[in-house]
């Protein structure tokens, strides 16, 4: 069993052992200990907008290819179930479609849209049939606005991951945010998934790595707040730069917030800008390769690509360059641990502590 220790006191703590980023064994263990216990982002409700809509997807492709199905039944209720037939394991729905029931193409077993077994040819003689095991396995679904998440094990409540974010920006009309496939993108990064995340988790590098972003953010007032399984970096706008028009109900009313950078353990980033939301999903491929999806949800078209939420592609390429260099660095026989800045690396320290805790 791996043993990763990170002292809770940031002023004496050392960063997590580099073995975590370089050892394929720990990479596999992280699947079991971290990702299989996590909540993952499915997308927005538009994926299954109409009664009868079915949308097949994988839990976290390509790391955890568990076949799942999002469906909307005739009562307009959303469900998430296993997309695997309970007879002999055929994949049921192969592409997004509209159905009145789910019929397996192998031997004709039929399920309701909520996954309940309905009928099966040639099964009259089968004893003790059907049972609950013949229904499609239900998967926990969590909905915030029109954003959908699922969990394979429901080891931890969705609230313990999302509640602080939901409370903090709960005034935003998420139902009005529209997914923009043309403005969305996937990047391949030649680095371990955690190196990508920990770069995101500190604004310390902004003045050194991101000249453009640094020009619009007030570095002196950049703050990090830690929650149970998530944290928030609050980007304050420099004088005259675009910021949120916050309602008086917002806990941040009176501040010039340019961006809310919410991170949810282990691999999700929700970046709220005055124009809308950029969701980043970090998807492990191998011990030294990661894919990152940038999913764009626009709220106010006229503000798109302004302020801290502008030219995100340039910011991403700047981050990739440094993260890929670190991937080479962590393989060095002369480097195993570093130390943290107490004032600027609370988010990265929090992330390392969570890794150590989940890997136990
Ligand atoms: S595998 Fe689905 S009916 Fe046989
Ligand atoms: Fe960055």
Short mmCIF file of C-alpha atoms and ligand atoms in Angstrom, two decimals:
data_model
loop_
_atom_site.label_atom_id
_atom_site.label_comp_id
_atom_site.label_asym_id
_atom_site.label_seq_id
_atom_site.Cartn_x
_atom_site.Cartn_y
_atom_site.Cartn_z
CA UNK A 1 0.00 0.00 0.00
CA UNK A 2 1.28 3.44 -0.80
CA UNK A 3 2.03 5.84 1.97
CA UNK A 4 1.89 9.49 1.09
CA UNK A 5 2.21 11.95 3.93
CA UNK A 6 1.66 15.68 3.74
CA UNK A 7 1.75 17.63 6.98
CA UNK A 8 -1.48 19.58 7.61
CA UNK A 9 0.66 22.54 8.74
CA UNK A 10 1.68 24.15 5.45
CA UNK A 11 4.58 25.99 7.09
CA UNK A 12 6.39 22.74 7.86
CA UNK A 13 4.91 20.51 5.12
CA UNK A 14 6.81 19.03 2.19
CA UNK A 15 5.12 18.40 -1.16
CA UNK A 16 3.85 14.93 -1.97
CA UNK A 17 6.49 12.37 -2.99
CA UNK A 18 7.26 12.42 -6.72
CA UNK A 19 6.58 8.65 -6.77
CA UNK A 20 2.93 9.64 -7.09
CA UNK A 21 3.58 11.17 -10.53
CA UNK A 22 6.05 8.63 -11.88
CA UNK A 23 4.98 5.18 -10.67
CA UNK A 24 2.45 3.36 -12.92
CA UNK A 25 1.40 1.30 -9.88
CA UNK A 26 0.25 4.38 -7.97
CA UNK A 27 -1.45 5.61 -11.15
CA UNK A 28 -3.59 2.45 -11.13
CA UNK A 29 -4.24 2.67 -7.38
CA UNK A 30 -5.43 6.27 -7.86
CA UNK A 31 -8.15 4.92 -10.16
CA UNK A 32 -9.51 2.70 -7.42
CA UNK A 33 -8.94 4.96 -4.41
CA UNK A 34 -9.58 8.40 -5.88
CA UNK A 35 -11.51 8.33 -9.14
CA UNK A 36 -13.92 5.45 -8.46
CA UNK A 37 -15.02 7.31 -5.32
CA UNK A 38 -15.44 10.63 -7.11
CA UNK A 39 -18.31 12.49 -8.70
CA UNK A 40 -17.82 13.19 -12.40
CA UNK A 41 -19.28 15.74 -14.75
CA UNK A 42 -21.67 14.43 -17.40
CA UNK A 43 -22.57 17.71 -19.11
CA UNK A 44 -25.68 19.86 -19.14
CA UNK A 45 -29.31 18.80 -19.25
CA UNK A 46 -29.41 19.62 -22.98
CA UNK A 47 -27.81 16.20 -23.53
CA UNK A 48 -31.20 14.64 -22.80
CA UNK A 49 -33.57 17.53 -23.34
CA UNK A 50 -36.77 15.81 -24.51
CA UNK A 51 -38.94 13.08 -23.07
CA UNK A 52 -37.45 9.81 -24.34
CA UNK A 53 -33.97 11.26 -24.91
CA UNK A 54 -31.15 8.77 -24.31
CA UNK A 55 -27.52 9.77 -24.14
CA UNK A 56 -24.81 7.10 -23.75
CA UNK A 57 -21.49 8.12 -22.21
CA UNK A 58 -18.53 6.75 -20.26
CA UNK A 59 -17.88 7.67 -16.62
CA UNK A 60 -14.44 9.19 -17.29
CA UNK A 61 -13.08 8.35 -20.71
CA UNK A 62 -10.45 6.99 -21.32
CA UNK A 63 -9.48 6.27 -17.69
CA UNK A 64 -12.73 4.64 -16.51
CA UNK A 65 -14.75 3.48 -19.51
CA UNK A 66 -17.78 2.43 -17.47
CA UNK A 67 -20.71 2.52 -19.98
CA UNK A 68 -23.55 4.65 -18.65
CA UNK A 69 -26.81 6.00 -19.99
CA UNK A 70 -28.54 9.27 -19.25
CA UNK A 71 -32.26 9.12 -20.05
CA UNK A 72 -35.32 11.28 -19.65
CA UNK A 73 -38.52 9.33 -19.05
CA UNK A 74 -42.05 10.18 -20.17
CA UNK A 75 -42.67 11.95 -16.83
CA UNK A 76 -39.76 14.25 -17.72
CA UNK A 77 -37.54 12.77 -15.00
CA UNK A 78 -33.84 12.25 -15.61
CA UNK A 79 -32.15 8.92 -14.82
CA UNK A 80 -28.64 7.60 -14.96
CA UNK A 81 -28.27 3.83 -15.35
CA UNK A 82 -25.78 1.25 -16.54
CA UNK A 83 -25.77 0.99 -20.34
CA UNK A 84 -25.08 -2.77 -20.17
CA UNK A 85 -27.82 -5.33 -20.78
CA UNK A 86 -28.44 -7.50 -17.72
CA UNK A 87 -28.83 -10.63 -19.92
CA UNK A 88 -25.43 -11.28 -21.48
CA UNK A 89 -23.79 -7.87 -21.24
CA UNK A 90 -24.44 -6.26 -24.60
CA UNK A 91 -24.08 -2.49 -24.85
CA UNK A 92 -27.59 -1.11 -25.14
CA UNK A 93 -27.60 2.40 -26.58
CA UNK A 94 -24.74 3.32 -28.91
CA UNK A 95 -25.57 6.90 -29.82
CA UNK A 96 -27.79 9.72 -28.61
CA UNK A 97 -31.38 9.07 -29.69
CA UNK A 98 -35.03 9.26 -28.66
CA UNK A 99 -36.73 6.06 -27.53
CA UNK A 100 -39.98 4.92 -25.95
CA UNK A 101 -38.16 2.05 -24.25
CA UNK A 102 -34.69 0.52 -24.33
CA UNK A 103 -34.51 -2.66 -26.38
CA UNK A 104 -31.37 -4.78 -26.49
CA UNK A 105 -30.42 -5.68 -30.05
CA UNK A 106 -28.84 -8.98 -29.07
CA UNK A 107 -31.84 -11.01 -27.79
CA UNK A 108 -34.60 -8.42 -27.45
CA UNK A 109 -34.71 -7.72 -23.69
CA UNK A 110 -36.68 -4.53 -23.07
CA UNK A 111 -36.21 -1.98 -20.28
CA UNK A 112 -38.18 1.10 -19.32
CA UNK A 113 -36.44 4.44 -19.74
CA UNK A 114 -35.73 4.47 -15.98
CA UNK A 115 -33.86 1.15 -16.35
CA UNK A 116 -36.59 -1.15 -14.98
CA UNK A 117 -36.78 -4.56 -16.68
CA UNK A 118 -39.98 -4.90 -18.71
CA UNK A 119 -39.96 -8.07 -20.88
CA UNK A 120 -37.72 -10.72 -22.40
CA UNK A 121 -38.54 -13.29 -25.10
CA UNK A 122 -38.07 -17.04 -24.37
CA UNK A 123 -37.75 -16.56 -20.62
CA UNK A 124 -41.11 -17.99 -19.41
CA UNK A 125 -39.45 -21.12 -17.97
CA UNK A 126 -36.76 -19.23 -16.10
CA UNK A 127 -37.32 -19.47 -12.35
CA UNK A 128 -37.08 -16.57 -9.91
CA UNK A 129 -37.19 -14.17 -12.80
CA UNK A 130 -37.17 -11.24 -13.07
CA UNK A 131 -35.54 -9.85 -9.94
CA UNK A 132 -34.06 -6.43 -9.17
CA UNK A 133 -30.79 -7.74 -10.68
CA UNK A 134 -32.45 -7.76 -14.08
CA UNK A 135 -33.05 -4.00 -13.94
CA UNK A 136 -30.30 -1.77 -15.29
CA UNK A 137 -28.01 -0.86 -12.43
CA UNK A 138 -28.97 2.63 -11.19
CA UNK A 139 -26.21 5.22 -10.89
CA UNK A 140 -26.46 8.25 -8.61
CA UNK A 141 -27.21 11.45 -10.44
CA UNK A 142 -26.72 14.94 -9.04
CA UNK A 143 -28.04 18.06 -10.68
CA UNK A 144 -27.03 21.67 -10.05
CA UNK A 145 -28.94 24.07 -12.30
CA UNK A 146 -28.67 22.21 -15.57
CA UNK A 147 -25.23 20.74 -14.80
CA UNK A 148 -25.26 16.98 -14.27
CA UNK A 149 -22.88 14.76 -12.31
CA UNK A 150 -22.80 11.07 -11.48
CA UNK A 151 -21.06 8.80 -9.03
CA UNK A 152 -20.45 5.07 -9.42
CA UNK A 153 -20.20 4.29 -5.72
CA UNK A 154 -21.68 7.30 -3.97
CA UNK A 155 -18.99 6.88 -1.31
CA UNK A 156 -19.31 10.58 -0.49
CA UNK A 157 -22.31 12.85 -0.82
CA UNK A 158 -22.43 15.29 -3.72
CA UNK A 159 -22.91 18.06 -1.13
CA UNK A 160 -19.44 17.45 0.28
CA UNK A 161 -18.02 18.33 -3.15
CA UNK A 162 -20.34 21.00 -4.51
CA UNK A 163 -22.21 22.80 -1.72
CA UNK A 164 -19.75 25.66 -1.17
CA UNK A 165 -19.63 26.44 -4.89
CA UNK A 166 -23.41 26.21 -5.16
CA UNK A 167 -23.81 28.60 -2.25
CA UNK A 168 -21.18 31.07 -3.41
CA UNK A 169 -22.43 31.58 -6.96
CA UNK A 170 -25.97 30.33 -6.42
CA UNK A 171 -27.35 33.62 -7.73
CA UNK A 172 -26.13 32.84 -11.26
CA UNK A 173 -28.95 31.69 -13.59
CA UNK A 174 -27.24 28.47 -14.71
CA UNK A 175 -30.30 27.43 -16.75
CA UNK A 176 -29.53 30.36 -19.06
CA UNK A 177 -25.95 29.19 -19.73
CA UNK A 178 -25.70 27.63 -23.18
CA UNK A 179 -23.17 24.96 -24.12
CA UNK A 180 -21.07 26.04 -27.10
CA UNK A 181 -19.48 23.00 -28.79
CA UNK A 182 -17.72 25.25 -31.32
CA UNK A 183 -15.99 27.13 -28.50
CA UNK A 184 -15.07 23.96 -26.61
CA UNK A 185 -11.84 22.06 -27.04
CA UNK A 186 -9.76 19.13 -25.81
CA UNK A 187 -6.04 19.39 -25.09
CA UNK A 188 -3.47 16.62 -24.71
CA UNK A 189 -0.86 17.32 -22.06
CA UNK A 190 2.25 15.15 -21.74
CA UNK A 191 2.19 15.06 -17.96
CA UNK A 192 0.59 13.28 -15.01
CA UNK A 193 -2.97 14.46 -14.29
CA UNK A 194 -2.07 15.68 -10.78
CA UNK A 195 0.70 17.94 -12.10
CA UNK A 196 -1.87 19.60 -14.32
CA UNK A 197 -4.26 20.08 -11.35
CA UNK A 198 -1.68 21.41 -8.94
CA UNK A 199 -0.59 24.03 -11.44
CA UNK A 200 -4.19 25.22 -11.60
CA UNK A 201 -4.39 25.33 -7.81
CA UNK A 202 -2.08 28.27 -7.26
CA UNK A 203 -2.05 31.77 -8.68
CA UNK A 204 1.58 32.08 -7.55
CA UNK A 205 2.82 31.41 -11.09
CA UNK A 206 0.55 33.97 -12.79
CA UNK A 207 3.09 36.86 -12.84
CA UNK A 208 5.83 34.49 -14.05
CA UNK A 209 3.93 32.45 -16.63
CA UNK A 210 0.87 34.41 -17.79
CA UNK A 211 1.72 37.98 -18.82
CA UNK A 212 -1.71 38.57 -20.39
CA UNK A 213 -3.69 37.31 -17.40
CA UNK A 214 -1.41 39.16 -15.01
CA UNK A 215 -2.27 42.42 -16.76
CA UNK A 216 -5.96 42.16 -15.77
CA UNK A 217 -5.80 40.49 -12.32
CA UNK A 218 -4.91 42.22 -9.07
CA UNK A 219 -2.26 39.78 -7.81
CA UNK A 220 -2.08 41.43 -4.37
CA UNK A 221 -5.74 40.67 -3.70
CA UNK A 222 -5.81 37.14 -5.14
CA UNK A 223 -7.11 34.77 -2.43
CA UNK A 224 -7.58 31.03 -1.89
CA UNK A 225 -10.30 29.49 0.29
CA UNK A 226 -10.28 25.81 1.23
CA UNK A 227 -13.35 23.62 1.70
CA UNK A 228 -13.74 19.87 2.31
CA UNK A 229 -13.35 18.46 -1.19
CA UNK A 230 -13.11 21.68 -3.15
CA UNK A 231 -11.51 25.09 -3.02
CA UNK A 232 -11.87 28.54 -4.51
CA UNK A 233 -9.39 30.99 -5.92
CA UNK A 234 -10.92 34.43 -6.18
CA UNK A 235 -9.47 36.59 -8.93
CA UNK A 236 -9.97 40.31 -8.30
CA UNK A 237 -9.95 42.63 -11.33
CA UNK A 238 -7.45 45.43 -11.70
CA UNK A 239 -9.00 48.90 -11.80
CA UNK A 240 -11.18 49.31 -14.91
CA UNK A 241 -11.00 45.63 -15.98
CA UNK A 242 -14.19 43.56 -16.50
CA UNK A 243 -15.78 42.14 -13.35
CA UNK A 244 -19.06 40.62 -12.17
CA UNK A 245 -22.02 42.87 -11.53
CA UNK A 246 -22.73 41.14 -8.21
CA UNK A 247 -26.18 41.21 -6.60
CA UNK A 248 -26.41 42.39 -2.98
CA UNK A 249 -27.22 38.78 -2.02
CA UNK A 250 -23.71 37.68 -3.08
CA UNK A 251 -21.22 37.09 -0.23
CA UNK A 252 -18.73 38.96 -2.45
CA UNK A 253 -20.89 42.04 -3.00
CA UNK A 254 -18.66 45.11 -3.14
CA UNK A 255 -15.63 43.27 -4.55
CA UNK A 256 -14.48 43.54 -8.17
CA UNK A 257 -14.51 39.81 -8.89
CA UNK A 258 -12.98 39.02 -12.30
CA UNK A 259 -13.16 35.24 -11.93
CA UNK A 260 -14.24 32.50 -9.55
CA UNK A 261 -11.88 29.57 -9.98
CA UNK A 262 -13.56 26.61 -8.25
CA UNK A 263 -11.77 23.30 -8.17
CA UNK A 264 -13.58 20.10 -7.16
CA UNK A 265 -11.52 17.07 -6.14
CA UNK A 266 -10.01 15.30 -7.90
CA UNK A 267 -10.17 16.64 -11.46
CA UNK A 268 -12.81 19.28 -12.14
CA UNK A 269 -12.48 23.03 -12.55
CA UNK A 270 -15.41 25.45 -12.78
CA UNK A 271 -14.21 28.85 -13.92
CA UNK A 272 -16.94 31.47 -13.73
CA UNK A 273 -16.34 34.69 -15.64
CA UNK A 274 -18.72 37.59 -16.24
CA UNK A 275 -19.49 36.01 -19.65
CA UNK A 276 -20.30 32.51 -18.32
CA UNK A 277 -18.51 29.31 -17.39
CA UNK A 278 -15.52 27.32 -18.59
CA UNK A 279 -15.60 23.77 -17.19
CA UNK A 280 -12.26 21.95 -17.36
CA UNK A 281 -12.27 18.19 -16.89
CA UNK A 282 -8.86 16.58 -16.37
CA UNK A 283 -8.82 13.03 -17.74
CA UNK A 284 -5.91 10.72 -16.97
CA UNK A 285 -4.70 8.70 -19.96
CA UNK A 286 -1.46 7.21 -18.64
CA UNK A 287 1.06 8.01 -15.95
CA UNK A 288 2.51 10.77 -18.15
CA UNK A 289 -0.37 11.72 -20.43
CA UNK A 290 -3.57 13.62 -19.68
CA UNK A 291 -6.44 14.97 -21.71
CA UNK A 292 -8.17 18.15 -20.60
CA UNK A 293 -11.62 19.09 -21.89
CA UNK A 294 -12.50 22.78 -21.97
CA UNK A 295 -16.29 23.02 -22.12
CA UNK A 296 -17.68 26.47 -22.75
CA UNK A 297 -21.07 27.66 -21.45
CA UNK A 298 -21.94 31.20 -22.48
CA UNK A 299 -24.28 33.38 -20.45
CA UNK A 300 -23.62 36.93 -21.77
CA UNK A 301 -22.43 36.89 -25.38
CA UNK A 302 -21.39 40.53 -25.38
CA UNK A 303 -18.83 39.89 -22.60
CA UNK A 304 -17.39 36.71 -24.12
CA UNK A 305 -13.59 36.60 -24.33
CA UNK A 306 -13.02 39.65 -22.14
CA UNK A 307 -11.03 40.19 -18.94
CA UNK A 308 -9.64 37.23 -16.98
CA UNK A 309 -11.79 34.94 -19.16
CA UNK A 310 -10.18 36.02 -22.42
CA UNK A 311 -7.68 34.18 -24.61
CA UNK A 312 -7.97 31.02 -22.49
CA UNK A 313 -6.15 29.08 -25.22
CA UNK A 314 -2.97 31.14 -24.70
CA UNK A 315 -3.20 30.69 -20.91
CA UNK A 316 -3.64 26.94 -21.43
CA UNK A 317 -0.59 26.64 -23.69
CA UNK A 318 1.48 28.63 -21.20
CA UNK A 319 0.39 26.23 -18.42
CA UNK A 320 1.04 23.14 -20.58
CA UNK A 321 4.58 24.24 -21.29
CA UNK A 322 5.45 24.55 -17.61
CA UNK A 323 3.54 21.41 -16.55
CA UNK A 324 5.31 19.32 -19.20
CA UNK A 325 8.66 20.66 -18.00
CA UNK A 326 7.74 19.67 -14.43
CA UNK A 327 6.85 16.17 -15.68
CA UNK A 328 10.48 15.82 -16.78
CA UNK A 329 11.69 17.37 -13.53
CA UNK A 330 9.83 15.00 -11.20
CA UNK A 331 11.67 12.07 -12.80
CA UNK A 332 14.99 13.49 -11.58
CA UNK A 333 16.89 11.40 -9.05
CA UNK A 334 17.78 14.64 -7.29
CA UNK A 335 14.23 15.84 -6.70
CA UNK A 336 11.65 14.15 -4.50
CA UNK A 337 9.92 16.84 -2.39
CA UNK A 338 9.65 20.61 -2.31
CA UNK A 339 8.13 23.11 0.17
CA UNK A 340 5.09 25.36 -0.08
CA UNK A 341 4.62 29.12 0.04
CA UNK A 342 2.32 29.67 3.04
CA UNK A 343 0.66 32.67 1.39
CA UNK A 344 0.43 31.47 -2.22
CA UNK A 345 0.20 27.67 -2.37
CA UNK A 346 -2.64 26.77 0.00
CA UNK A 347 -4.62 25.20 -2.87
CA UNK A 348 -1.79 22.94 -3.98
CA UNK A 349 -1.14 21.92 -0.36
CA UNK A 350 -4.85 21.14 0.06
CA UNK A 351 -4.79 18.98 -3.09
CA UNK A 352 -1.74 17.03 -1.92
CA UNK A 353 -3.35 16.42 1.47
CA UNK A 354 -6.48 15.09 -0.23
CA UNK A 355 -4.41 12.78 -2.42
CA UNK A 356 -2.61 11.45 0.66
CA UNK A 357 -5.93 10.99 2.46
CA UNK A 358 -7.68 9.17 -0.40
CA UNK A 359 -4.68 7.00 -1.26
CA UNK A 360 -4.58 5.63 2.33
S1 LIG B 1 -27.58 -9.43 -24.14
FE1 LIG B 1 -29.29 -8.18 -24.13
S2 LIG B 1 -30.91 -9.51 -24.59
FE2 LIG B 1 -29.20 -10.78 -24.57
FE1 LIG B 2 -1.75 28.88 -15.02
#
